[in-house]
Amino acid sequence: MAPSHEHQPELQAFIDRHYGRLVGLLRFQGAEPADAEDLAQEAMMRLVAGWDRVGLLDQPWAWLVKVALNLSRSRWRRLQTTLRLGHLVGGDTVHHDQAAIDALTLLDGLTERQRTAVVLRHYAGFSVRETAEVMGVAEGTVKSLCSAGLQTAQRHARADGDGPAPAATLMAPERLEGR
Amino acid sequence: MTNGTDLAELLASARVDGRPPSVAELRQRGRRARRRRLGAVAAAGLAVLAVGVMVAATRRPPTYDVATVDSTTVPPPTASPSATEAQPVLAGGEEGGPAVLLPSEGWQLAVLEGGGYTAPDATVRAVTGPAGPLGPMAWIRFNAGVETIEYPDGPATHHDTTSPAGHTVRVGWSAAPEDLAAIRVVEGGSLAITSFDLDETELLSLIDSAAVVDGRVEIDTAALPAGFTAGPTTPDRPYLTFSYALRGAAGAVNVSISRWVGAGSDVSAFIRYRPGIVERTIDGRPALIASADPTTDNQASALLVDSASWDEPGWAYSFTILPPTDTAPGATAAEVETLLSSLRAVEHDELLAELPADLEDRQAAIDRWLADAPVPATADLGVLREGPPLNRSEAEWFYQVLKCSVVLDWAITGNDERLDQVAASATWTVGADMNRYWEDLVAKLADQKLSGPPRVEDLVPRPGVLASARTATTDDARWATTLVDDCRWAMSLTGQRRS
């Protein structure tokens, strides 16, 4: 379903505004840089295809995040990723600032669900209710996942503080850039 | 970074950037993806198979170990069988001419060509599975009229018995008691059957009915246990083809399974089946049906991913579901629905993602999921048309109904002529057509104000959708269902469509 051309500037603006954030969200979910970009572009591709409909939603950003998360969970897509022959278009380099690199290190110790909840709440900018809707869980679950996730991160940060600095914090930002 | 609360702060201030693609670039990517999906059905299937072959070749060399079979005439596998046509694997013979290993769906028969079977004084061994880590399922020695049965883990336990028809039959089994082999001396040679599912009584009845006629093995299909069917033999396929059938509560839809283990070899898988779970594959490992993949060969294929290797792409097994009208006379729509219910139940990505690694836990999880699947008695799909949100269970049910209905109709009608006709003229774009179909279906169901499961005839999709179901790849199907899922989710999230 191709979008109407009169919506294209609006659509492009939406993509420009959210692309990096979506790639970041997928990175914080554990995707490698190239995979995060690939997933983001796949989700954006569907956004383009359905913009006439999605653009009318109250929360197209939430729609996009949900689609991207579904894609990242897709078993079949993981199979496809193995077979991917390089279909990335446009950007192929992911840049992280130091805060992102540190966050990646701390997120490593969280479970997948904790990670999702924390990232949706504190990176994607969703409220507890919106996070619960995206994840398909109760609001209380989101709160407990976030609480447990942040506590885990706190423990890891303290442990790291007693020992050597996390490897990622020693790594220059460009080392974590894309392929 | 000194304490955990910093994680929230770090995330709030973190910046990850990449160059946003333009709308035109994304459209180009979409067109390329669509071309790939629609234009390379075979290529896509073969690509997946190729991965399986590569992995299998890497990890489980399809070696027909000459030393193991004690033969110097075992030719290396040469021909690469097509995805839809199993090829016999020449296993070789020592004195009585070439032996033929006969892979079939659910069964393997080892007989000899050149006279049809062993000469009385011949010594021939046939391997009924690839050597290597999988090991042969069984290998059978025809030795100068003294037949023995051996397994990779040593000589088989065996005993001689008299079949119902009065034949002397040697029955052997390996450490797995259900892995039976039987040898019967017939005129001028021997006939062997191996089985992975029959009990001894059934096996004896089957081997009683087997005969070699004009160099071809024939069997009285009436001797087949309930739920099994046998395909015809042809001059270029002088062996029996069995369809392994679902037995028990799952219905009588035949499922034939073959697995590629390497170049030139195609080994049947023995799969025991119950709703939602394929209990094991040829090597005895558990497997689940991961996704449906309709093909153009009068069969709906599906992809099995070995659950033990769940995170290792490439452990793919293909199998086929034959239209019930062809292979399971008498199968009812309800029986087909039973099967497809199990298929759609395990197709669900989220379910798969949440499946426990432990087999027992996984089965329990699936059972729980299936128990939760029935349609809510209060479901009123009319609300979809009116705009208010569905509750989650209603939406989930509707999604499953939709996803299944495309396959369901085709499986029940098996109307290839119509499908082919439509396929030739259909212009299929997954998103647009599926959306239109979805909306049509919504309207239809809403009109009826269904409060329970819809009738099958209510779920007949438009022909274009059916055609695509025949020709689309797994990727297409998954894309389409994901699209619908996204749409459904968006509706539930936002409460109503604003358009």
XYZ file of C-alpha atoms in Angstrom:
678
model
C 0.000 0.000 0.000
C 2.041 2.931 -1.211
C 1.597 6.149 0.686
C 0.113 9.170 -0.945
C 2.800 11.418 -2.299
C 1.365 14.470 -0.618
C 2.346 12.906 2.707
C 5.934 12.353 1.704
C 7.503 15.424 3.376
C 5.692 14.610 6.575
C 6.749 10.999 6.326
C 10.369 11.877 5.636
C 10.367 14.227 8.595
C 9.039 11.461 10.795
C 11.747 9.109 9.571
C 14.469 11.694 10.081
C 13.228 12.405 13.567
C 12.934 8.811 14.718
C 15.422 6.748 12.752
C 18.394 7.216 15.048
C 16.218 6.715 18.088
C 14.851 3.483 16.687
C 18.321 2.205 15.849
C 19.385 3.098 19.364
C 16.417 1.292 20.857
C 17.298 -1.830 18.930
C 20.945 -1.510 19.920
C 19.919 -1.292 23.548
C 17.788 -4.357 22.981
C 20.969 -6.206 22.136
C 21.121 -6.007 18.356
C 24.485 -5.570 16.716
C 24.866 -2.245 14.895
C 24.280 -3.641 11.424
C 21.337 -5.707 12.590
C 19.868 -2.744 14.433
C 19.996 -0.686 11.269
C 18.576 -3.514 9.221
C 15.711 -3.991 11.640
C 15.065 -0.278 11.810
C 14.960 -0.042 8.051
C 12.659 -3.020 7.808
C 10.295 -1.372 10.254
C 10.613 1.938 8.438
C 9.871 0.169 5.174
C 6.577 -0.995 6.620
C 5.969 2.452 7.922
C 6.371 3.823 4.413
C 4.036 1.162 3.054
C 1.383 1.892 5.640
C 1.876 5.584 6.273
C -1.585 6.517 5.067
C -2.924 4.433 7.907
C -0.180 4.630 10.509
C 0.204 8.371 10.126
C -3.316 8.763 11.432
C -2.657 6.874 14.616
C -2.284 8.679 17.880
C 1.103 7.150 18.386
C 2.872 6.244 15.170
C 6.127 6.136 17.121
C 4.634 3.452 19.358
C 3.483 1.577 16.285
C 6.953 1.744 14.844
C 8.577 0.534 18.037
C 6.154 -2.336 18.287
C 6.801 -3.383 14.712
C 10.541 -3.184 15.239
C 10.349 -5.246 18.409
C 8.188 -7.818 16.666
C 10.705 -8.013 13.896
C 13.559 -8.416 16.292
C 11.753 -11.289 17.931
C 10.856 -12.988 14.718
C 12.486 -16.321 14.581
C 12.096 -16.438 10.868
C 13.733 -13.106 10.466
C 16.697 -14.309 12.420
C 16.996 -17.078 9.916
C 16.795 -14.522 7.188
C 19.438 -12.411 8.800
C 21.794 -15.278 8.363
C 21.040 -15.238 4.688
C 21.055 -11.509 4.332
C 23.097 -10.374 1.421
C 23.268 -6.747 2.344
C 20.025 -4.970 1.702
C 20.731 -1.954 3.842
C 19.961 1.285 2.145
C 21.208 4.673 3.097
C 22.986 4.806 6.386
C 25.206 1.946 7.338
C 27.109 3.416 10.244
C 25.820 3.682 13.748
C 27.355 6.300 16.004
C 27.127 6.045 19.767
C 27.935 8.767 22.215
C 29.643 7.929 25.496
C 26.364 7.766 27.392
C 25.084 5.183 24.936
C 28.238 3.123 25.299
C 27.981 3.189 29.075
C 24.309 2.305 28.911
C 25.064 -0.652 26.677
C 27.491 -1.935 29.269
C 25.001 -1.653 32.097
C 22.186 -3.176 30.061
C 24.257 -6.289 29.517
C 23.351 -7.618 32.928
C 19.588 -7.309 32.496
C 17.191 -9.951 31.348
C 15.548 -9.441 27.992
C 12.267 -8.333 29.502
C 13.952 -6.024 31.983
C 15.937 -4.571 29.162
C 12.861 -3.983 27.061
C 10.969 -2.332 29.874
C 13.849 -0.110 30.913
C 14.680 0.913 27.362
C 11.076 1.660 26.469
C 10.587 3.690 29.618
C 13.820 5.606 29.802
C 15.056 5.734 26.232
C 12.022 5.526 23.989
C 10.123 7.908 26.193
C 7.045 5.825 26.856
C 4.986 6.148 29.997
C 4.383 3.118 32.177
C 1.007 2.629 30.561
C 2.378 2.934 27.051
C 5.255 0.611 27.866
C 2.774 -1.907 29.190
C 0.764 -1.678 25.995
C 3.785 -2.095 23.778
C 5.004 -5.072 25.769
C 1.547 -6.544 26.204
C 1.897 -6.793 29.967
C 0.297 -5.185 32.979
C 1.506 -1.813 34.207
C 2.592 -3.402 37.464
C 4.788 -5.756 35.521
C 6.465 -2.852 33.806
C 7.137 -1.192 37.130
C 8.619 -4.323 38.631
C 10.705 -5.049 35.542
C 12.068 -1.524 35.514
C 12.777 -1.590 39.210
C 14.544 -4.920 39.034
C 16.441 -3.876 35.945
C 17.709 -0.667 37.455
C 18.685 -2.457 40.645
C 20.613 -5.010 38.641
C 22.346 -2.248 36.769
C 23.149 -0.565 40.056
C 24.759 -3.718 41.401
C 26.790 -4.144 38.257
C 27.887 -0.530 38.333
C 29.069 -0.921 41.916
C 30.889 -4.117 41.072
C 32.511 -2.432 38.130
C 33.482 0.475 40.317
C 35.438 -1.884 42.577
C 37.247 -3.492 39.728
C 38.514 -2.572 36.344
C 36.448 -0.275 34.233
C 34.045 -1.977 31.866
C 35.598 -2.769 28.570
C 33.091 -0.730 26.682
C 33.905 2.384 28.629
C 37.495 1.980 27.607
C 36.540 1.548 24.021
C 36.635 4.573 21.841
C 33.240 5.427 20.406
C 34.377 4.711 16.901
C 35.163 1.135 17.896
C 31.490 0.537 18.391
C 30.429 2.159 15.222
C 28.910 0.198 12.420
C 30.495 -2.350 10.235
C 28.719 5.866 36.095
C 28.679 5.147 39.795
C 25.325 3.628 40.526
C 22.434 1.941 38.903
C 20.149 4.897 38.813
C 22.568 6.221 36.269
C 21.256 3.723 33.770
C 18.005 5.627 33.490
C 19.912 8.875 33.206
C 22.320 7.432 30.694
C 19.475 6.182 28.547
C 17.674 9.482 28.768
C 20.708 11.323 27.474
C 22.132 8.641 25.178
C 22.376 9.384 21.496
C 22.654 6.759 18.836
C 22.659 8.085 15.316
C 22.665 6.733 11.851
C 21.902 8.308 8.527
C 18.170 8.070 8.046
C 17.276 6.538 4.726
C 15.057 8.496 2.431
C 11.525 7.452 1.638
C 12.659 6.650 -1.880
C 15.400 4.388 -0.575
C 12.987 2.581 1.674
C 10.568 2.132 -1.173
C 13.379 0.744 -3.248
C 14.233 -1.660 -0.481
C 10.586 -2.640 -0.270
C 10.398 -3.268 -3.995
C 13.522 -5.358 -3.882
C 12.173 -7.333 -0.974
C 8.888 -7.893 -2.760
C 10.606 -9.002 -5.917
C 12.681 -11.365 -3.912
C 9.634 -12.731 -2.189
C 7.391 -13.076 -5.155
C 9.886 -13.833 -7.856
C 12.095 -16.337 -6.207
C 9.887 -18.833 -4.488
C 12.034 -21.744 -5.406
C 15.209 -19.854 -4.761
C 14.065 -18.883 -1.320
C 13.127 -22.413 -0.470
C 16.319 -23.753 -1.844
C 18.300 -21.143 -0.008
C 16.880 -22.344 3.251
C 17.444 -25.884 2.235
C 20.946 -24.997 1.205
C 21.668 -23.734 4.653
C 20.395 -26.970 6.042
C 22.487 -28.875 3.607
C 25.533 -26.826 4.398
C 25.078 -27.225 8.085
C 24.343 -30.871 7.715
C 27.324 -31.271 5.469
C 29.457 -29.488 8.019
C 28.210 -31.172 11.105
C 26.767 -34.401 9.953
C 28.637 -35.540 6.921
C 26.331 -37.600 4.767
C 28.937 -40.214 4.462
C 27.887 -43.590 3.321
C 30.713 -45.211 5.063
C 32.089 -47.850 2.784
C 33.835 -49.590 5.580
C 30.696 -49.681 7.586
C 28.663 -51.241 4.864
C 31.509 -53.489 3.834
C 31.137 -52.765 0.199
C 33.503 -51.464 -2.401
C 30.810 -50.501 -4.784
C 29.088 -47.787 -2.868
C 28.957 -44.864 -5.222
C 29.224 -41.428 -3.744
C 26.037 -39.427 -3.750
C 25.943 -37.520 -6.968
C 22.538 -36.323 -7.959
C 20.996 -33.499 -6.024
C 17.357 -34.322 -5.616
C 14.914 -31.586 -6.170
C 12.952 -30.213 -3.315
C 9.887 -32.096 -4.327
C 11.194 -35.332 -5.649
C 12.921 -37.790 -3.432
C 15.615 -39.746 -5.131
C 16.696 -43.189 -4.217
C 20.168 -43.362 -2.856
C 22.316 -46.054 -4.267
C 23.837 -47.775 -1.362
C 25.611 -50.394 -3.337
C 25.785 -54.114 -3.327
C 28.625 -56.528 -3.239
C 27.624 -59.460 -5.288
C 24.038 -59.274 -6.189
C 24.017 -56.059 -8.083
C 23.365 -52.601 -6.870
C 21.298 -52.196 -3.817
C 18.881 -49.387 -3.561
C 18.156 -47.607 -0.424
C 14.634 -46.531 -0.662
C 13.805 -43.414 1.174
C 10.152 -42.897 1.488
C 7.952 -40.818 3.621
C 7.961 -42.432 6.950
C 9.404 -45.690 5.821
C 12.497 -47.021 4.301
C 12.646 -50.124 2.290
C 15.829 -51.716 1.243
C 15.620 -53.997 -1.732
C 17.880 -54.826 -4.562
C 17.644 -53.941 -8.143
C 18.804 -56.249 -10.857
C 16.468 -59.080 -10.200
C 14.565 -57.077 -7.699
C 16.212 -58.365 -4.615
C 19.096 -60.389 -3.402
C 20.286 -63.430 -5.099
C 20.225 -66.271 -2.646
C 23.954 -66.261 -2.238
C 24.516 -62.556 -2.377
C 25.951 -60.458 0.352
C 24.648 -56.982 0.351
C 24.282 -54.430 2.978
C 22.027 -51.494 2.777
C 22.226 -48.480 4.972
C 18.974 -46.943 5.915
C 20.337 -43.665 7.044
C 23.456 -41.612 6.734
C 26.499 -42.550 8.649
C 28.094 -39.982 10.847
C 26.818 -38.551 14.093
C 23.273 -39.356 13.129
C 24.261 -42.859 12.424
C 22.333 -45.169 10.237
C 18.947 -45.919 11.576
C 19.672 -49.503 10.877
C 21.633 -51.357 8.393
C 20.766 -54.673 7.132
C 22.991 -57.346 5.875
C 21.736 -59.732 3.303
C 24.268 -62.411 3.527
C 24.008 -65.525 1.476
C 20.549 -66.153 2.610
C 21.396 -65.633 6.223
C 20.022 -62.278 6.985
C 21.182 -60.330 9.908
C 20.287 -56.942 11.157
C 22.787 -54.604 12.621
C 22.628 -51.164 14.089
C 25.270 -48.561 14.561
C 25.494 -49.326 18.230
C 26.136 -52.963 17.600
C 24.369 -56.038 16.450
C 20.667 -55.854 16.726
C 18.785 -57.929 19.120
C 16.637 -60.151 17.049
C 14.482 -63.160 17.030
C 12.893 -65.261 14.387
C 9.196 -65.499 14.330
C 6.393 -66.656 12.141
C 4.236 -64.061 10.529
C 0.462 -64.379 10.340
C 0.832 -65.635 6.787
C 3.259 -68.289 7.901
C 6.491 -66.714 6.715
C 9.595 -66.914 8.758
C 10.634 -63.398 9.545
C 13.627 -62.178 11.423
C 12.769 -59.159 13.469
C 15.491 -57.048 14.971
C 15.633 -53.909 16.944
C 18.175 -51.553 18.271
C 18.438 -49.921 21.646
C 15.352 -47.989 20.688
C 12.698 -50.668 20.884
C 10.486 -48.986 18.330
C 13.269 -49.025 15.772
C 12.370 -52.306 14.204
C 13.597 -54.068 11.145
C 12.229 -57.184 9.590
C 13.619 -59.443 6.932
C 11.683 -62.018 5.072
C 13.105 -64.440 2.579
C 11.133 -64.265 -0.620
C 11.554 -66.084 -3.843
C 15.054 -65.497 -5.070
C 16.071 -63.106 -2.376
C 15.087 -61.157 0.640
C 12.888 -58.265 1.404
C 13.504 -55.966 4.281
C 11.480 -53.294 5.897
C 12.560 -50.983 8.616
C 10.178 -49.012 10.660
C 10.322 -46.508 13.371
C 6.794 -46.534 14.524
C 5.081 -49.811 13.948
C 4.903 -52.476 16.527
C 5.992 -55.938 15.635
C 2.537 -57.183 14.810
C 1.985 -54.371 12.362
C 5.392 -54.864 10.853
C 4.792 -58.546 10.346
C 1.487 -57.895 8.618
C 3.148 -55.397 6.375
C 6.015 -57.594 5.348
C 3.581 -60.392 4.732
C 1.835 -58.290 2.175
C 4.993 -57.140 0.427
C 6.036 -58.747 -2.784
C 8.387 -58.044 -5.627
C 6.534 -57.791 -8.911
C 8.429 -57.039 -12.081
C 11.249 -55.642 -10.083
C 9.055 -53.409 -8.054
C 8.012 -53.757 -4.508
C 4.340 -53.931 -4.060
C 2.391 -54.007 -0.929
C -1.201 -54.530 -0.085
C -2.310 -51.202 1.171
C -4.987 -52.922 3.153
C -2.186 -54.245 5.301
C -1.119 -50.813 6.262
C -1.992 -49.823 9.759
C -4.830 -47.412 10.122
C -3.814 -43.943 9.187
C -1.143 -44.913 6.724
C -1.337 -44.730 2.991
C 1.007 -45.960 0.317
C 1.800 -44.153 -2.843
C 2.004 -45.860 -6.207
C 5.176 -47.271 -7.598
C 6.273 -46.359 -11.073
C 8.917 -47.802 -13.376
C 11.329 -45.061 -12.455
C 10.370 -45.184 -8.851
C 10.194 -48.858 -8.140
C 9.671 -48.552 -4.508
C 6.855 -47.794 -2.258
C 6.120 -44.400 -1.024
C 4.476 -44.275 2.283
C 2.815 -41.366 3.786
C 3.199 -41.241 7.450
C -0.155 -40.391 8.797
C -1.311 -38.775 11.894
C -2.793 -41.290 14.151
C -4.909 -40.813 17.142
C -6.667 -37.690 18.184
C -4.875 -35.462 15.752
C -6.864 -36.815 12.842
C -5.856 -38.516 9.670
C -4.120 -35.927 7.634
C -1.044 -37.366 6.134
C 2.251 -35.762 6.720
C 5.255 -36.839 4.795
C 8.596 -35.642 5.813
C 11.949 -35.670 4.231
C 15.134 -34.164 5.363
C 18.131 -33.202 3.370
C 21.291 -34.435 4.841
C 23.719 -33.580 2.142
C 24.340 -33.475 -1.535
C 22.620 -36.267 -3.308
C 20.871 -37.736 -0.367
C 17.428 -37.360 0.928
C 16.514 -39.261 3.996
C 13.072 -39.673 5.290
C 12.262 -38.454 8.681
C 10.091 -40.334 11.053
C 7.991 -37.961 12.910
C 5.545 -38.762 15.563
C 2.920 -36.183 15.765
C 0.413 -34.735 18.067
C -1.218 -31.347 18.024
C 1.349 -28.688 18.235
C 4.302 -30.915 18.616
C 6.358 -33.002 16.348
C 7.879 -35.231 18.878
C 10.962 -36.214 17.078
C 12.766 -36.277 13.825
C 14.817 -38.948 12.227
C 17.547 -38.624 14.761
C 15.152 -38.759 17.630
C 15.424 -35.120 18.505
C 12.381 -33.051 19.275
C 11.219 -30.563 16.745
C 8.499 -28.066 16.318
C 6.733 -26.753 13.306
C 8.008 -23.289 12.914
C 6.130 -21.915 9.990
C 4.016 -22.770 7.040
C 5.408 -22.461 3.590
C 2.951 -23.181 0.823
C 4.548 -24.365 -2.339
C 3.466 -24.843 -5.888
C 3.596 -28.569 -5.878
C 0.184 -29.451 -4.653
C 1.519 -29.540 -1.196
C 1.738 -27.162 1.648
C 5.141 -27.350 3.130
C 6.279 -26.297 6.489
C 9.577 -25.695 8.038
C 10.736 -27.630 10.985
C 13.363 -26.194 13.170
C 15.052 -28.556 15.484
C 14.209 -27.282 18.886
C 17.476 -28.526 20.241
C 19.155 -26.159 17.866
C 16.620 -23.436 18.197
C 19.138 -20.671 17.895
C 21.154 -22.236 15.179
C 19.776 -21.169 11.837
C 20.000 -23.840 9.262
C 18.630 -26.728 11.178
C 15.668 -26.692 8.935
C 13.568 -29.606 7.979
C 10.965 -29.433 5.330
C 7.854 -31.467 5.239
C 4.697 -31.532 3.286
C 1.078 -31.675 4.078
C -0.823 -33.288 1.297
C -4.357 -32.259 0.535
C -6.609 -34.570 2.450
C -8.594 -35.336 -0.634
C -5.521 -36.963 -2.139
C -3.992 -38.755 0.740
C -6.468 -39.155 3.484
C -9.814 -40.107 2.074
C -12.430 -39.519 4.613
C -10.568 -36.828 6.439
C -13.067 -34.327 7.571
C -12.772 -30.611 7.656
C -12.681 -30.882 11.399
C -9.686 -33.167 11.205
C -7.916 -30.794 8.929
C -8.783 -28.012 11.242
C -7.324 -29.990 14.109
C -4.038 -30.228 12.334
C -4.013 -26.668 11.235
C -4.909 -25.551 14.694
C -1.767 -27.156 15.863
C 0.160 -25.524 13.073
C -1.074 -22.077 13.758
C -0.550 -22.563 17.433
C 3.137 -23.056 17.051
C 3.567 -20.533 14.336
C 3.216 -17.730 16.734
C 6.486 -15.931 17.166
C 5.842 -14.865 20.666
C 4.962 -18.340 21.682
C 8.093 -19.667 20.091
C 10.184 -17.020 21.724
C 8.779 -17.924 25.092
C 9.007 -21.642 24.743
C 11.084 -23.207 27.469
C 14.159 -25.066 26.370
C 13.278 -28.162 28.266
C 11.100 -30.440 26.194
C 8.666 -31.353 28.927
C 8.284 -27.757 29.941
C 7.847 -26.788 26.324
C 5.135 -29.337 25.773
C 3.394 -28.164 28.882
C 3.645 -24.578 27.684
C 2.164 -25.463 24.348
C -0.595 -27.444 25.981
C -1.431 -24.486 28.125
C -1.394 -22.234 25.121
C -3.676 -24.517 23.203
C -5.993 -24.739 26.149
C -6.226 -20.985 26.122
C -6.765 -20.802 22.386
C -10.479 -21.563 22.081
C -12.614 -18.726 21.054
C -13.987 -16.678 23.884
C -17.687 -17.279 24.113
C -18.262 -13.567 24.441
C -16.263 -12.610 21.399
C -18.200 -10.224 19.265
C -16.275 -9.264 16.216
C -18.833 -6.689 15.357
C -16.901 -4.340 17.546
C -14.113 -4.345 15.029
C -16.311 -2.695 12.502
C -17.724 -0.231 14.961
C -14.384 1.014 16.121
C -14.052 0.286 19.836
C -11.053 -1.779 20.762
C -11.030 -5.496 20.976
C -9.865 -6.966 24.164
C -6.674 -8.898 23.867
C -8.136 -12.378 23.792
C -10.598 -11.434 21.089
C -7.946 -9.821 19.003
C -5.617 -12.733 19.474
C -8.276 -15.183 18.486
C -9.228 -13.180 15.472
C -5.656 -12.970 14.381
C -5.261 -16.704 14.626
C -8.438 -17.318 12.714
C -7.314 -15.022 9.993
C -3.877 -16.483 9.744
C -5.152 -19.985 9.559
C -8.045 -19.454 7.250
C -5.937 -18.921 4.165
C -4.304 -22.272 4.577
C -7.441 -23.910 5.817
C -9.462 -23.213 2.750
C -6.817 -24.430 0.417
C -6.216 -27.550 2.448
C -9.884 -28.408 2.452
C -10.737 -27.592 -1.121
C -7.495 -28.656 -2.728
C -8.764 -26.918 -5.811
C -5.557 -26.664 -7.759
C -7.142 -25.780 -11.055
C -8.817 -22.767 -9.642
C -5.729 -21.811 -7.739
C -3.553 -22.074 -10.780
C -5.985 -20.073 -12.836
C -6.102 -17.357 -10.283
C -2.396 -17.487 -9.688
C -1.782 -16.822 -13.348
C -3.740 -13.619 -13.290
C -3.424 -12.473 -9.739
C -1.362 -9.483 -8.938
C -0.427 -10.106 -5.428
C 0.923 -7.552 -3.113
C 0.946 -8.871 0.332
C 0.048 -5.737 2.152
C -2.743 -4.429 -0.007
C -4.416 -7.722 -0.713
C -4.123 -8.981 2.796
C -5.490 -5.778 4.119
C -8.416 -5.904 1.753
C -9.020 -9.528 2.601
C -8.778 -8.698 6.240
C -11.313 -5.939 5.947
C -13.626 -8.103 3.881
C -13.434 -10.794 6.462
C -14.007 -8.381 9.262
C -17.088 -7.074 7.542
C -18.379 -10.550 6.897
C -17.886 -11.668 10.438
C -19.203 -8.447 11.815
C -22.348 -8.832 9.766
C -22.925 -12.175 11.303
C -22.206 -10.906 14.780
C -20.438 -14.099 15.545
C -20.331 -15.123 19.123
C -18.507 -18.370 18.557
C -16.157 -20.015 16.129
C -16.880 -19.101 12.533
C -17.874 -21.748 10.087
C -15.224 -22.869 7.675
C -17.245 -21.665 4.748
C -17.309 -18.215 6.266
C -13.574 -18.086 6.162
C -12.990 -18.800 2.521
C -10.573 -16.145 1.427
C -10.729 -14.318 -1.799
C -9.129 -16.212 -4.680
C -6.213 -13.844 -4.899
C -5.258 -14.629 -1.378
C -5.520 -18.300 -2.031
C -3.331 -17.999 -5.054
C -0.746 -16.196 -3.097
C -0.914 -18.799 -0.420
C 0.091 -21.302 -3.032
C 2.938 -19.331 -4.459
C 4.138 -17.176 -1.654
C 7.178 -18.017 0.324
C 7.300 -18.485 4.023
C 8.630 -15.007 4.198
C 5.569 -13.701 2.412
C 3.236 -15.494 4.718
C 5.045 -14.277 7.750
C 5.211 -10.784 6.415
C 1.511 -10.803 5.745
C 0.627 -12.111 9.137
C 2.956 -9.685 10.804
C 1.320 -6.898 8.887
C -2.046 -7.982 10.106
C -0.708 -8.350 13.598
C 0.712 -4.865 13.478
C -2.572 -3.518 12.267
C -4.480 -5.358 14.928
C -2.097 -4.200 17.583
C -2.261 -0.628 16.403
C -6.009 -0.728 16.621
C -5.942 -2.127 20.117
C -3.362 0.411 21.156
C -5.053 3.460 19.858
C -8.539 2.442 20.665
C -10.021 3.251 17.357
C -9.166 4.076 13.845
C -9.177 7.737 13.234
C -9.732 7.473 9.537
